[in-house]
Tab-separated table of N, CA and C in Angstrom:
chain	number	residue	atom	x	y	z
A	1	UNK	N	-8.458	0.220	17.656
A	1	UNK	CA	-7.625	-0.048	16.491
A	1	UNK	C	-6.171	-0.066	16.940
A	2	UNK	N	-5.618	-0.997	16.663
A	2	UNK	CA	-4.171	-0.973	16.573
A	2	UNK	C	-3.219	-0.862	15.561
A	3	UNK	N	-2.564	-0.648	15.503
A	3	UNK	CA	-1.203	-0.747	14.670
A	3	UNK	C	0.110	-1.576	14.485
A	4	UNK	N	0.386	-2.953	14.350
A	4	UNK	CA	1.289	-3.765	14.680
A	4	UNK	C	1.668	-4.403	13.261
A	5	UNK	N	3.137	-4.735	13.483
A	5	UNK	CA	4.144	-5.906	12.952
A	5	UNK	C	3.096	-6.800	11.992
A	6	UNK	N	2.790	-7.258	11.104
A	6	UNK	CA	2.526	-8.317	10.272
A	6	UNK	C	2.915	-9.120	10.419
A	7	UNK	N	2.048	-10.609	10.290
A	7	UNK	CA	2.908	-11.731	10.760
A	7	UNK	C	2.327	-12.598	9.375
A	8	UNK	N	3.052	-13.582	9.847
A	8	UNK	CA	2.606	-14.576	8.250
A	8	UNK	C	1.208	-15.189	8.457
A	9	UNK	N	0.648	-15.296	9.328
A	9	UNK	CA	-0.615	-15.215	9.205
A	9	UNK	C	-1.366	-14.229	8.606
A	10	UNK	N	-1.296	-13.363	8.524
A	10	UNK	CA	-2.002	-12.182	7.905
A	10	UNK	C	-2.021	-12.645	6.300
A	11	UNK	N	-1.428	-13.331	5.803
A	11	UNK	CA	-1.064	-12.898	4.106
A	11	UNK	C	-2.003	-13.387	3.843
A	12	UNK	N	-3.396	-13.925	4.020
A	12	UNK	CA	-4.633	-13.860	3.040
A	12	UNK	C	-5.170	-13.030	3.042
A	13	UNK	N	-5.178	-12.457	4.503
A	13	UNK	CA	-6.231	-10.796	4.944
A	13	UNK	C	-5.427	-9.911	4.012
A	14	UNK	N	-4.241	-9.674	4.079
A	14	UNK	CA	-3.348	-9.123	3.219
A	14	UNK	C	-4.048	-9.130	1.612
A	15	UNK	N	-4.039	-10.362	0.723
A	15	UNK	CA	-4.319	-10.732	0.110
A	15	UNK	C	-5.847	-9.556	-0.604
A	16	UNK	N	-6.936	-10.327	0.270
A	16	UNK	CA	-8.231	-9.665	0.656
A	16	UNK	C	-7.990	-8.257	0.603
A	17	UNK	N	-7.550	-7.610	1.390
A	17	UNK	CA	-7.989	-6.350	1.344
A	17	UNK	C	-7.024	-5.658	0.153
A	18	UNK	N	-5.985	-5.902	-0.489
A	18	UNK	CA	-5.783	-5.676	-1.319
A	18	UNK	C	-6.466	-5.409	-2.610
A	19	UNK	N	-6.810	-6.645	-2.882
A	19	UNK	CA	-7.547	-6.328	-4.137
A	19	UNK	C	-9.362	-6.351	-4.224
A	20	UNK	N	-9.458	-6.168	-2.801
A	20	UNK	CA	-11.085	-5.164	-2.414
A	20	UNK	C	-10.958	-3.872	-2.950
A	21	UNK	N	-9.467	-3.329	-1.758
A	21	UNK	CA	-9.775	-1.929	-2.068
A	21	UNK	C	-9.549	-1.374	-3.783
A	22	UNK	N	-8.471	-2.240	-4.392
A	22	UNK	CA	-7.798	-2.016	-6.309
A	22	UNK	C	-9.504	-1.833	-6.183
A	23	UNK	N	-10.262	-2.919	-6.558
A	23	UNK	CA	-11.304	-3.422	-6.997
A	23	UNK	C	-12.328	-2.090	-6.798
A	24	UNK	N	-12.490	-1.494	-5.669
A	24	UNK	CA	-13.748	-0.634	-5.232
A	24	UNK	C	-13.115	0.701	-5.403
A	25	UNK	N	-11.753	0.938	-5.418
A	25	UNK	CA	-11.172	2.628	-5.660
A	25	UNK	C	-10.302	2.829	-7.099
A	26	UNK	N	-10.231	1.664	-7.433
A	26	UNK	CA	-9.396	1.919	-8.904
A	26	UNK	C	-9.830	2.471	-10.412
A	27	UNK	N	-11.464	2.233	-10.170
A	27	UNK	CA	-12.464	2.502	-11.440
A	27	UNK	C	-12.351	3.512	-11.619
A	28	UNK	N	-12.279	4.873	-10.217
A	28	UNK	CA	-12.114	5.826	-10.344
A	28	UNK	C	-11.387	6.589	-11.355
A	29	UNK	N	-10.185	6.024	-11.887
A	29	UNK	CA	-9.185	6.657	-12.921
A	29	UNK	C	-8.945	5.594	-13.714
A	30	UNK	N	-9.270	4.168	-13.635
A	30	UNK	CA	-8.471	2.963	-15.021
A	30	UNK	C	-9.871	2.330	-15.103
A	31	UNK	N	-9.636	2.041	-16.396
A	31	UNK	CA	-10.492	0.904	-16.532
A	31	UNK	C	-10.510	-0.719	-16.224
A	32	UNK	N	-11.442	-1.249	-16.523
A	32	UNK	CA	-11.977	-1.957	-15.925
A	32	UNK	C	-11.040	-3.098	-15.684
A	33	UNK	N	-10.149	-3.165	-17.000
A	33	UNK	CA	-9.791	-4.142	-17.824
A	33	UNK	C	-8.149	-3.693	-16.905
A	34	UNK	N	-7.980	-2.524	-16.505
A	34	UNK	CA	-5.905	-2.190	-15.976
A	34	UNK	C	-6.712	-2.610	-14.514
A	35	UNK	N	-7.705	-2.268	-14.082
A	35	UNK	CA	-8.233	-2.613	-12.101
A	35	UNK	C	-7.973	-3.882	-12.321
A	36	UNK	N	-8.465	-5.197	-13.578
A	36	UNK	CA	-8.425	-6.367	-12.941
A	36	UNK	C	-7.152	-6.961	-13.116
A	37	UNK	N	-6.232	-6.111	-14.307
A	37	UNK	CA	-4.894	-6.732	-13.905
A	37	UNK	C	-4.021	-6.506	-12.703
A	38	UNK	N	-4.126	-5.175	-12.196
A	38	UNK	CA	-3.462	-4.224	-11.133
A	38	UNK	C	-3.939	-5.551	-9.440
A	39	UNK	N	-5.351	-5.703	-9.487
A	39	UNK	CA	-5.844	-6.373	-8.486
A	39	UNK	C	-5.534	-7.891	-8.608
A	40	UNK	N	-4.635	-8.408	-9.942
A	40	UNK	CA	-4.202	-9.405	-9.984
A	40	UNK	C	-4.849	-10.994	-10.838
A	41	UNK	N	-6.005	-9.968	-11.032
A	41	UNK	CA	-6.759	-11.214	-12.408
A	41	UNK	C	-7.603	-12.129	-11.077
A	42	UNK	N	-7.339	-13.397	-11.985
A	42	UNK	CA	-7.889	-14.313	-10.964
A	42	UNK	C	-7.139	-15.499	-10.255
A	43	UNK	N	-5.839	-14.355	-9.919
A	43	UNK	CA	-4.902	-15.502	-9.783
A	43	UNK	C	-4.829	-15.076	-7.980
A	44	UNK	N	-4.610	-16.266	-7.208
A	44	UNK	CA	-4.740	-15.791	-5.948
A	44	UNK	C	-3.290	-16.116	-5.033
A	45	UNK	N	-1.988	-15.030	-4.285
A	45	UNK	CA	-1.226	-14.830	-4.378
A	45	UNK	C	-1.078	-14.197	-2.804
A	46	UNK	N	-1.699	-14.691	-1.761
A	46	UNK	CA	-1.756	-14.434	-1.349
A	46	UNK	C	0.368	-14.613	-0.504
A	47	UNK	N	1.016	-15.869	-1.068
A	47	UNK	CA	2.438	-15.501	-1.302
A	47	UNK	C	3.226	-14.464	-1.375
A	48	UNK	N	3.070	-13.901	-1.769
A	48	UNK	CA	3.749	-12.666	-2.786
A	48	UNK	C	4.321	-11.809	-1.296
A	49	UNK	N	3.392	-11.790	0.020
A	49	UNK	CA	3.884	-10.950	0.984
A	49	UNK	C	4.988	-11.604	1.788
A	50	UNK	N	5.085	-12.923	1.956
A	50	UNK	CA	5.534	-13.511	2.643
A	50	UNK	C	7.540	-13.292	3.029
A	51	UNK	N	8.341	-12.841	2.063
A	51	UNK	CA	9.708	-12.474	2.028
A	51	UNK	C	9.449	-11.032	2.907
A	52	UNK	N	8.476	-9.629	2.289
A	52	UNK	CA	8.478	-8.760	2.476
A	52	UNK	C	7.872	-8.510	4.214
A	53	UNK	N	6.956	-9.356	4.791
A	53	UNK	CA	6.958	-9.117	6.542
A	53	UNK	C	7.821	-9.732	6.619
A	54	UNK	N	8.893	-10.427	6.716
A	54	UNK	CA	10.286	-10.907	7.735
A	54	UNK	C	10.969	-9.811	7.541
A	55	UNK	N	11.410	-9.472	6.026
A	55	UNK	CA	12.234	-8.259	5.191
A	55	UNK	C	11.894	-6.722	5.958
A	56	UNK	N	11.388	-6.396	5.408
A	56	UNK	CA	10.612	-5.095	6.087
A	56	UNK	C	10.034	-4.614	6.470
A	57	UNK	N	9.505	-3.151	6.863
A	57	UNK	CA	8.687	-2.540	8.014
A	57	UNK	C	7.028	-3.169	7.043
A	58	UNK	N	6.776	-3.797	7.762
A	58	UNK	CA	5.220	-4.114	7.310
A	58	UNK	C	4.303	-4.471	8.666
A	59	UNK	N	3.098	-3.061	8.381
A	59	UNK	CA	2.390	-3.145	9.521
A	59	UNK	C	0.932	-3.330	9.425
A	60	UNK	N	-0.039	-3.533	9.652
A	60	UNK	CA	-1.208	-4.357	9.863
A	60	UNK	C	-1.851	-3.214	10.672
A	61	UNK	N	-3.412	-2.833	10.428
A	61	UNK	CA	-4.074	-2.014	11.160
A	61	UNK	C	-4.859	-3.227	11.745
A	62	UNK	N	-4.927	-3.747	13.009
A	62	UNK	CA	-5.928	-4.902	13.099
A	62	UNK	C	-7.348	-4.143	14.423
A	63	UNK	N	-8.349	-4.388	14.126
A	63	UNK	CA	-9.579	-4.176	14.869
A	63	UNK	C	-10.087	-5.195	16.065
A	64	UNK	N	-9.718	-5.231	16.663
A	64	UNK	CA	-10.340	-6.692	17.401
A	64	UNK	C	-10.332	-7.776	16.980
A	65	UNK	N	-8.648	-8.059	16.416
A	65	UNK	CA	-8.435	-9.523	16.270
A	65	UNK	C	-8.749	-9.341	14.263
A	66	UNK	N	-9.364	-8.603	13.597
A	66	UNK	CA	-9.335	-8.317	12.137
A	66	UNK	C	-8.539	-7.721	11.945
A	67	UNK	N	-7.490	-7.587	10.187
A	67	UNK	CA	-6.662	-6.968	9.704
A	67	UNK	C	-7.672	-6.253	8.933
A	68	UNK	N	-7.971	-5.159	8.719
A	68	UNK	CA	-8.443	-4.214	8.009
A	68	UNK	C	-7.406	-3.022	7.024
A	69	UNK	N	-6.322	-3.289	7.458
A	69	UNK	CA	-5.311	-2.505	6.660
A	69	UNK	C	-4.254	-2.401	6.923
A	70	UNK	N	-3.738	-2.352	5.351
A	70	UNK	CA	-1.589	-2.612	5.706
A	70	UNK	C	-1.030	-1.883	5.117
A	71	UNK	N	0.537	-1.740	5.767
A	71	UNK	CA	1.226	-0.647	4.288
A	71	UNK	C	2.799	-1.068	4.664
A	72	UNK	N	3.210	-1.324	3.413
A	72	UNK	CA	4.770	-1.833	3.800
A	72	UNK	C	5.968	-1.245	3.286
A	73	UNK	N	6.515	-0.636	3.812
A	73	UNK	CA	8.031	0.006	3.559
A	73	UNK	C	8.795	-0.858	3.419
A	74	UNK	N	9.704	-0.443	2.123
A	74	UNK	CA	11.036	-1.242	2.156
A	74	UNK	C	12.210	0.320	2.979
A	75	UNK	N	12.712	-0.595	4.157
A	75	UNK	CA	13.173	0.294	4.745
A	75	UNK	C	14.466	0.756	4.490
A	76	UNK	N	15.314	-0.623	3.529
A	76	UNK	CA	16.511	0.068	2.548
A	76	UNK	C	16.631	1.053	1.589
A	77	UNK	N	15.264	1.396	1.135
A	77	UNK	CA	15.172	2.764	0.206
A	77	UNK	C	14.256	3.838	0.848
A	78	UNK	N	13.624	3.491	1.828
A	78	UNK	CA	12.132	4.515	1.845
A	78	UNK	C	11.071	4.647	0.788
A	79	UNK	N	11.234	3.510	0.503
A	79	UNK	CA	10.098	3.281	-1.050
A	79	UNK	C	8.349	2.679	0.342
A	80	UNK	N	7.900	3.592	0.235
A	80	UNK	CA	6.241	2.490	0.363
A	80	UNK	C	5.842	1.903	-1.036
A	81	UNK	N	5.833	0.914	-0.861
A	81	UNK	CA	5.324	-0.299	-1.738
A	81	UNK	C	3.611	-0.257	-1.586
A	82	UNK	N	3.076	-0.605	-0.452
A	82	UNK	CA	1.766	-0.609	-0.283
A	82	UNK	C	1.196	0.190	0.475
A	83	UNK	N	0.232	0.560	0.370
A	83	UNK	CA	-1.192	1.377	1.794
A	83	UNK	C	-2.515	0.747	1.186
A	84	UNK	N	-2.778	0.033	1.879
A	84	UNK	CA	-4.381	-0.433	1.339
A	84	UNK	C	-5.720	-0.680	2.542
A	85	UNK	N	-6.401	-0.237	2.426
A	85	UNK	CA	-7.521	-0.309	3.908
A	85	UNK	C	-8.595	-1.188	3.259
A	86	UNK	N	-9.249	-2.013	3.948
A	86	UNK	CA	-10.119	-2.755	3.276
A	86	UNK	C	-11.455	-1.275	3.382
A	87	UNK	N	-12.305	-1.712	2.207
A	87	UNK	CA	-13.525	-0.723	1.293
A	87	UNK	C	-14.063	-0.420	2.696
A	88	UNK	N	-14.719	-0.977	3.370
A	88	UNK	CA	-15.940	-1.157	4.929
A	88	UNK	C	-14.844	0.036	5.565
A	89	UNK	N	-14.002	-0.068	5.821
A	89	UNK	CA	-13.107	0.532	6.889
A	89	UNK	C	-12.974	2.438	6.409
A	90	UNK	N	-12.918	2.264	4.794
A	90	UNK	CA	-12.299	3.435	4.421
A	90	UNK	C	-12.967	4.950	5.254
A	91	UNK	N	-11.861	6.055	5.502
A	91	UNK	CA	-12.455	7.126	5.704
A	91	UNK	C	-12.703	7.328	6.972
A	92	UNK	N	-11.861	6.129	7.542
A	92	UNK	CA	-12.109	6.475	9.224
A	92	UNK	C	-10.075	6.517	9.558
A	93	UNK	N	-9.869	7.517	9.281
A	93	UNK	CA	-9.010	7.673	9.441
A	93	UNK	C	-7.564	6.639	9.917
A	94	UNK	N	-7.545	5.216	9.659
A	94	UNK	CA	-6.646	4.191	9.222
A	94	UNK	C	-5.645	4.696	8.087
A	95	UNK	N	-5.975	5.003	7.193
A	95	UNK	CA	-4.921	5.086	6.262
A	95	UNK	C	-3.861	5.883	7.216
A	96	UNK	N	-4.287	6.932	7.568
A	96	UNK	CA	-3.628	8.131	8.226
A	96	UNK	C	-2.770	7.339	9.489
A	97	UNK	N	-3.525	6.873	10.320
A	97	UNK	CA	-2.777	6.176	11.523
A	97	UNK	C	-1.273	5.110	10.969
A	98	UNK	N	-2.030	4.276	9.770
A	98	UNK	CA	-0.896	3.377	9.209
A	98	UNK	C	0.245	4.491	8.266
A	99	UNK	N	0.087	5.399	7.924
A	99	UNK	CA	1.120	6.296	7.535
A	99	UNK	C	2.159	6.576	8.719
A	100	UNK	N	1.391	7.496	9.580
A	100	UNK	CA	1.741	8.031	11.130
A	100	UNK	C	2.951	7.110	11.699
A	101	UNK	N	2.547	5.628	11.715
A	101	UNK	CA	3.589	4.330	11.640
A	101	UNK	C	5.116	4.403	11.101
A	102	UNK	N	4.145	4.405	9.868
A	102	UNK	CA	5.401	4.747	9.356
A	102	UNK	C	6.216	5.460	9.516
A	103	UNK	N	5.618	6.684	9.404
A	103	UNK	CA	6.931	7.729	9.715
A	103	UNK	C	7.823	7.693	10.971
A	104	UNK	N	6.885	6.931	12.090
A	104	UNK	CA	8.056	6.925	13.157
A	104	UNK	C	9.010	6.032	12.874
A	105	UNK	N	8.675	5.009	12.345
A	105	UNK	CA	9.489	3.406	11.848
A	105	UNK	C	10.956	4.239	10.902
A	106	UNK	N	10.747	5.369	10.473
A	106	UNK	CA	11.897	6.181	9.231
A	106	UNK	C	12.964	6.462	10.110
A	107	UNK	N	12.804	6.948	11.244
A	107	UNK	CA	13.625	7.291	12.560
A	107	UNK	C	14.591	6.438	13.018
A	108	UNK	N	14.021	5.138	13.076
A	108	UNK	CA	14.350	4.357	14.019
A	108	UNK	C	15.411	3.348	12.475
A	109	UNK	N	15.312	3.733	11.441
A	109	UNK	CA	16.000	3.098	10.494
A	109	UNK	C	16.777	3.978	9.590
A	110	UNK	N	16.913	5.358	10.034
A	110	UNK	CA	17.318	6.364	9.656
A	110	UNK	C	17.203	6.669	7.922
A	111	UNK	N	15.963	6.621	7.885
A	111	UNK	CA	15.143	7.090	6.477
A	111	UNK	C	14.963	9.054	6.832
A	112	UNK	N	15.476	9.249	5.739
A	112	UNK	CA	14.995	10.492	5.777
A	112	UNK	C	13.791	11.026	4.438
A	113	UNK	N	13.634	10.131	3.943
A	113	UNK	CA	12.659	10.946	2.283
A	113	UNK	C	12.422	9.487	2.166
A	114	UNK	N	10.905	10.147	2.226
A	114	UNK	CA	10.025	8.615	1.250
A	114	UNK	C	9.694	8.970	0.331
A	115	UNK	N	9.217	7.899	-0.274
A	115	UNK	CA	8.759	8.216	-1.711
A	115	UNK	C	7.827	7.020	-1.980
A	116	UNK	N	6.823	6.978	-3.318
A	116	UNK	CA	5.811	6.490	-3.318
A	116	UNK	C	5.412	6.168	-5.190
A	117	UNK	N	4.969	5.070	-5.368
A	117	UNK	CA	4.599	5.225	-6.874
A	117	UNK	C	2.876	5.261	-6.651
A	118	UNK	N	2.384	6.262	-6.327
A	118	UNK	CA	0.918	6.099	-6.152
A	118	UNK	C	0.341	6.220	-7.178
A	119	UNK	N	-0.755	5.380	-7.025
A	119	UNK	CA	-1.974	5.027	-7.781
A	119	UNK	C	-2.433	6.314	-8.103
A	120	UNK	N	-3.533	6.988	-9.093
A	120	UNK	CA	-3.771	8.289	-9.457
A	120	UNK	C	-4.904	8.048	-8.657
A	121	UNK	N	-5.692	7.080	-8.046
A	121	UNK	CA	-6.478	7.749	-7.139
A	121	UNK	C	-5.938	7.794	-5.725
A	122	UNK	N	-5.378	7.288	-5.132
A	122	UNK	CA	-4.441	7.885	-4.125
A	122	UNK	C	-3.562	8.994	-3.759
A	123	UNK	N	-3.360	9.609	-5.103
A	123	UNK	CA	-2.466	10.814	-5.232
A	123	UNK	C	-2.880	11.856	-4.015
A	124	UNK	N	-4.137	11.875	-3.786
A	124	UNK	CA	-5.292	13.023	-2.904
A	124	UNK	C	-4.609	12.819	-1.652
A	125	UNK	N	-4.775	11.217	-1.229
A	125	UNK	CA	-4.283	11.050	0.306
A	125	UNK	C	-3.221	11.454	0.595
A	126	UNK	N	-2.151	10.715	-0.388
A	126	UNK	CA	-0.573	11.136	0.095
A	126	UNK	C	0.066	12.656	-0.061
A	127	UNK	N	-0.888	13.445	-0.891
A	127	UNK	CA	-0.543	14.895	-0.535
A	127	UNK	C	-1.068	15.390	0.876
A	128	UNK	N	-2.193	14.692	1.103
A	128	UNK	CA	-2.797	15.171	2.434
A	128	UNK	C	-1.554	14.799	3.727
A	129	UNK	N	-0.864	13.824	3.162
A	129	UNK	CA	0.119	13.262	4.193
A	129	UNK	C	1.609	14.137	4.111
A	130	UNK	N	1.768	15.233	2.994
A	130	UNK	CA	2.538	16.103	2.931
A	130	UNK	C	3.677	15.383	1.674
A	131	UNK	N	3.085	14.847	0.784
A	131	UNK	CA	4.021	14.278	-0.056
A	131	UNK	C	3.935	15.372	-1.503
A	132	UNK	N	4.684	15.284	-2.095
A	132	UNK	CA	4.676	16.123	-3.506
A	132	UNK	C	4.646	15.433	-4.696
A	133	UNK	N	3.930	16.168	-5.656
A	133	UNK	CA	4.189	15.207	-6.901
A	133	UNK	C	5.325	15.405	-7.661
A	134	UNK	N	6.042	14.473	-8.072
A	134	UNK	CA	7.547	14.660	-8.561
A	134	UNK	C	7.675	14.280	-9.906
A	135	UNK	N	6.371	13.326	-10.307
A	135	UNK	CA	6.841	12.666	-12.016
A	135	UNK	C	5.517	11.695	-12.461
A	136	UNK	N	4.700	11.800	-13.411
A	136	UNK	CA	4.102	10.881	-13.958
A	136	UNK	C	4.477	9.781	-14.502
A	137	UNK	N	4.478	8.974	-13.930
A	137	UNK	CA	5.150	7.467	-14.910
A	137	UNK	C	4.136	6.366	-15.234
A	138	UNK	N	4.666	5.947	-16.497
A	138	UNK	CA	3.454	4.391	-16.570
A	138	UNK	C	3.918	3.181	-15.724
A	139	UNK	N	2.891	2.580	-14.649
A	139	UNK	CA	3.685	1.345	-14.549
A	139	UNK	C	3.258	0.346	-15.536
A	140	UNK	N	4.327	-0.927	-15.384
A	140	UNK	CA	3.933	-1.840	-16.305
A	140	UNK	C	3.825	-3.040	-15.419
A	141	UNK	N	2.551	-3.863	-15.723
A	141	UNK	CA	2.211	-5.145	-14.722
A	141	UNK	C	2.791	-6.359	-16.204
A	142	UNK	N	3.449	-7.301	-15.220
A	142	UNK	CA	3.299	-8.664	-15.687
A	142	UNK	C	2.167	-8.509	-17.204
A	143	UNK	N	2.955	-8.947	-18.051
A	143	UNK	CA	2.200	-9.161	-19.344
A	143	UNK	C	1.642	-8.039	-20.634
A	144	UNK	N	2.254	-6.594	-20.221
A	144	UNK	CA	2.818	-5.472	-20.428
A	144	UNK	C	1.235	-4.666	-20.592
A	145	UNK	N	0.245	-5.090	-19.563
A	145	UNK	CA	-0.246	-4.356	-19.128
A	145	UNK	C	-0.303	-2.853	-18.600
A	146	UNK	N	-0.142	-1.749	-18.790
A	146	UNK	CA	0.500	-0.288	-18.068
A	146	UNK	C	-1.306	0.456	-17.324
A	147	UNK	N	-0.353	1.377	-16.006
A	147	UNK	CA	-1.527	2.438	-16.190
A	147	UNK	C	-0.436	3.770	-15.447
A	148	UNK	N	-0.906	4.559	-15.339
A	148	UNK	CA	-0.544	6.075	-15.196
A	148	UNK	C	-0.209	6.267	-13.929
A	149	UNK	N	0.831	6.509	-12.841
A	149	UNK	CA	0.934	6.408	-11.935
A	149	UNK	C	1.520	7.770	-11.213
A	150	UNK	N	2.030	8.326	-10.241
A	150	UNK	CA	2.618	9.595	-9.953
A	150	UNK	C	3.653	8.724	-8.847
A	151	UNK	N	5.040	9.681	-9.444
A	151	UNK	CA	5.744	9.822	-8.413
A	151	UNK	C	5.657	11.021	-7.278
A	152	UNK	N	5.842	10.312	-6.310
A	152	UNK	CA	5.864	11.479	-4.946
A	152	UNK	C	6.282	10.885	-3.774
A	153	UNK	N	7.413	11.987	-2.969
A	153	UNK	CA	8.059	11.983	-2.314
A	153	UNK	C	7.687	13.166	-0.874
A	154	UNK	N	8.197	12.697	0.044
A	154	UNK	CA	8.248	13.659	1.350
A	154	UNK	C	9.534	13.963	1.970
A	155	UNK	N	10.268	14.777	2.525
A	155	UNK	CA	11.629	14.865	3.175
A	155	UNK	C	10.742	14.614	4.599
A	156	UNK	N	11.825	13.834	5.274
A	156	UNK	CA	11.065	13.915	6.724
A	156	UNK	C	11.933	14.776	7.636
């Protein structure tokens, strides 16, 4: 497994494992009806990454030539925007390695505190990663869709 740079090739795998993992870990806490807006309906967007790998730290877990998982910092705030592992992959410790990334990437751009709008079923991981919960907020998707989200932050 590696850990590397995103390139614009990636943005369908991108795409893909995105709204695999919404799709297979989101039921957990929303229904059916906030997973298929959150995962984007049936609209396919695989676009949407394309500003953000030139822009910022966005890295790619790739397996032998497969992207199996990404997570992208905007490195002007220390906001993570994404962590997503495709479903097959989960639980083999990727999420963790693509965090690990990150945090060295905070150094080298002189981030000191991240922070995170995680999903309520993600909340588990990113405490495991030493983050705190700081605030419940609703997000709101395109078309004033909402679901329940946690703020949380880490000092590095």
């Amino acid at each position: 497994m590696t850990i590397r740079r995103a390139k614009q090739e990636d943005k369908e795998a991108l795409w893909s494992i995105q709204t695999q993992a919404i799709r297979r870990q989101g039921l957990s806490h929303y229904s059916l009806e906030q997973v298929d807006t959150w995962a984007g309906g049936n609209t396919h967007r695989p676009e949407m990454y394309t500003e953000s790998i030139d822009k910022d730290v966005f890295l790619v877990a790739d397996d032998d030539g497969r992207v199996v998982g990404f997570t992208h910092l905007k490195d002007q705030t220390g906001e993570i925007c994404a962590l997503y592992v495709h479903p097959d992959y989960m639980g083999r410790g990727i999420g963790r390695m693509l965090f690990e990334r990150v945090q060295e990437e905070t150094h080298r751009v002189n981030i000191t505190k991240l922070y995170v709008k995680a999903s309520l079923n993600a909340v588990e991981f990113y405490k495991k990663m030493g983050f705190i919960s700081d605030q419940q907020i609703m997000h709101r998707f395109r078309g004033g869709m909402q679901i329940p989200c946690m703020i949380m932050s880490k000092v590095i």
